[in-house]
């Protein structure tokens, strides 16, 4: 035990330098354009027509739906364009997640439009990425969906395989902090049209998330304020504050009304099975899972002026609500006030 009590007897530790993968996977290009720019959309179509698998990652569900419809409108009907985001009912989302994995193995070209849910949850490997600007940590996760497999390399003379669109990101600073995004953009500019190695990404992370820089941002001040609230306990000053907090943290499991009507008999049968006290536990769990497949999780504040109708019978723990949003398995749930025309699809 002496070596633990006396520092002079402690072994010498050698600091090991981090080992980075030197594979050249990503060459980036910053474009001061938005994803809906006509030239960008035409470039995406050209890449598809040349046999590429193109991934488009956007910051909001609404923007992903808009871009999906625009690309569909300007291309041939048989072009392979697909959409994945968080506002699909669970069974449709699971199908799409399986399909996006199959498509990167398939030799045929494809265009997948998606959102941040793909950043870390899916193991895929596409040829080219078009992404809205976001914070650096998120951006690096998105890059990881391109040239992921061993043996894929990019050369200095090759065209970029990562296109970062810096103009008017669709979340408008509500999801990703604007100040951090600006720091990200400034840091990336020196790598424009250059290969970005893993070591470079680490250096960029240290540059963007430098403590002294972050401390000067409103983002840091808000973080400190929220931390103090947690440390000292927080009670809403009035009913209005309490309702706002409740709306922001609460998620509801909802079934779109047209899905409910279409599957009414099956949903009612599943509810009866769940309530059956004599039913086998495994069968009951399977019934709960099947019932859940018709629903999606929606933040309460996104209901806006819609009033959810509960279909949860007495004695059932699982809370389910019907909401009259438009829904289909191609676009998902649409939160717009007015019904959108999708006849061209």
PDB file of C-alpha atoms in Angstrom, residues 7 52 66 126 136 145 150 158 178 212 220 270 287 290 320:
ATOM      1  CA  UNK A   7       3.514  10.161  -4.325  1.00  0.00           C
ATOM      2  CA  UNK A  52     -25.466   8.607 -57.118  1.00  0.00           C
ATOM      3  CA  UNK A  66     -41.584  21.121 -48.881  1.00  0.00           C
ATOM      4  CA  UNK A 126     -24.532   7.317 -49.081  1.00  0.00           C
ATOM      5  CA  UNK A 136     -20.662  21.673 -35.808  1.00  0.00           C
ATOM      6  CA  UNK A 145     -23.795   9.102 -43.123  1.00  0.00           C
ATOM      7  CA  UNK A 150     -14.211   0.877 -44.962  1.00  0.00           C
ATOM      8  CA  UNK A 158     -12.771  14.710 -56.816  1.00  0.00           C
ATOM      9  CA  UNK A 178     -27.613  30.844 -34.176  1.00  0.00           C
ATOM     10  CA  UNK A 212     -13.879  31.539 -23.897  1.00  0.00           C
ATOM     11  CA  UNK A 220     -24.051  30.317 -22.511  1.00  0.00           C
ATOM     12  CA  UNK A 270     -56.551  -4.267 -29.939  1.00  0.00           C
ATOM     13  CA  UNK A 287     -51.291  -5.889 -28.729  1.00  0.00           C
ATOM     14  CA  UNK A 290     -49.431  -3.108 -32.476  1.00  0.00           C
ATOM     15  CA  UNK A 320     -53.959   7.713 -26.904  1.00  0.00           C
TER      16      UNK A 320
END
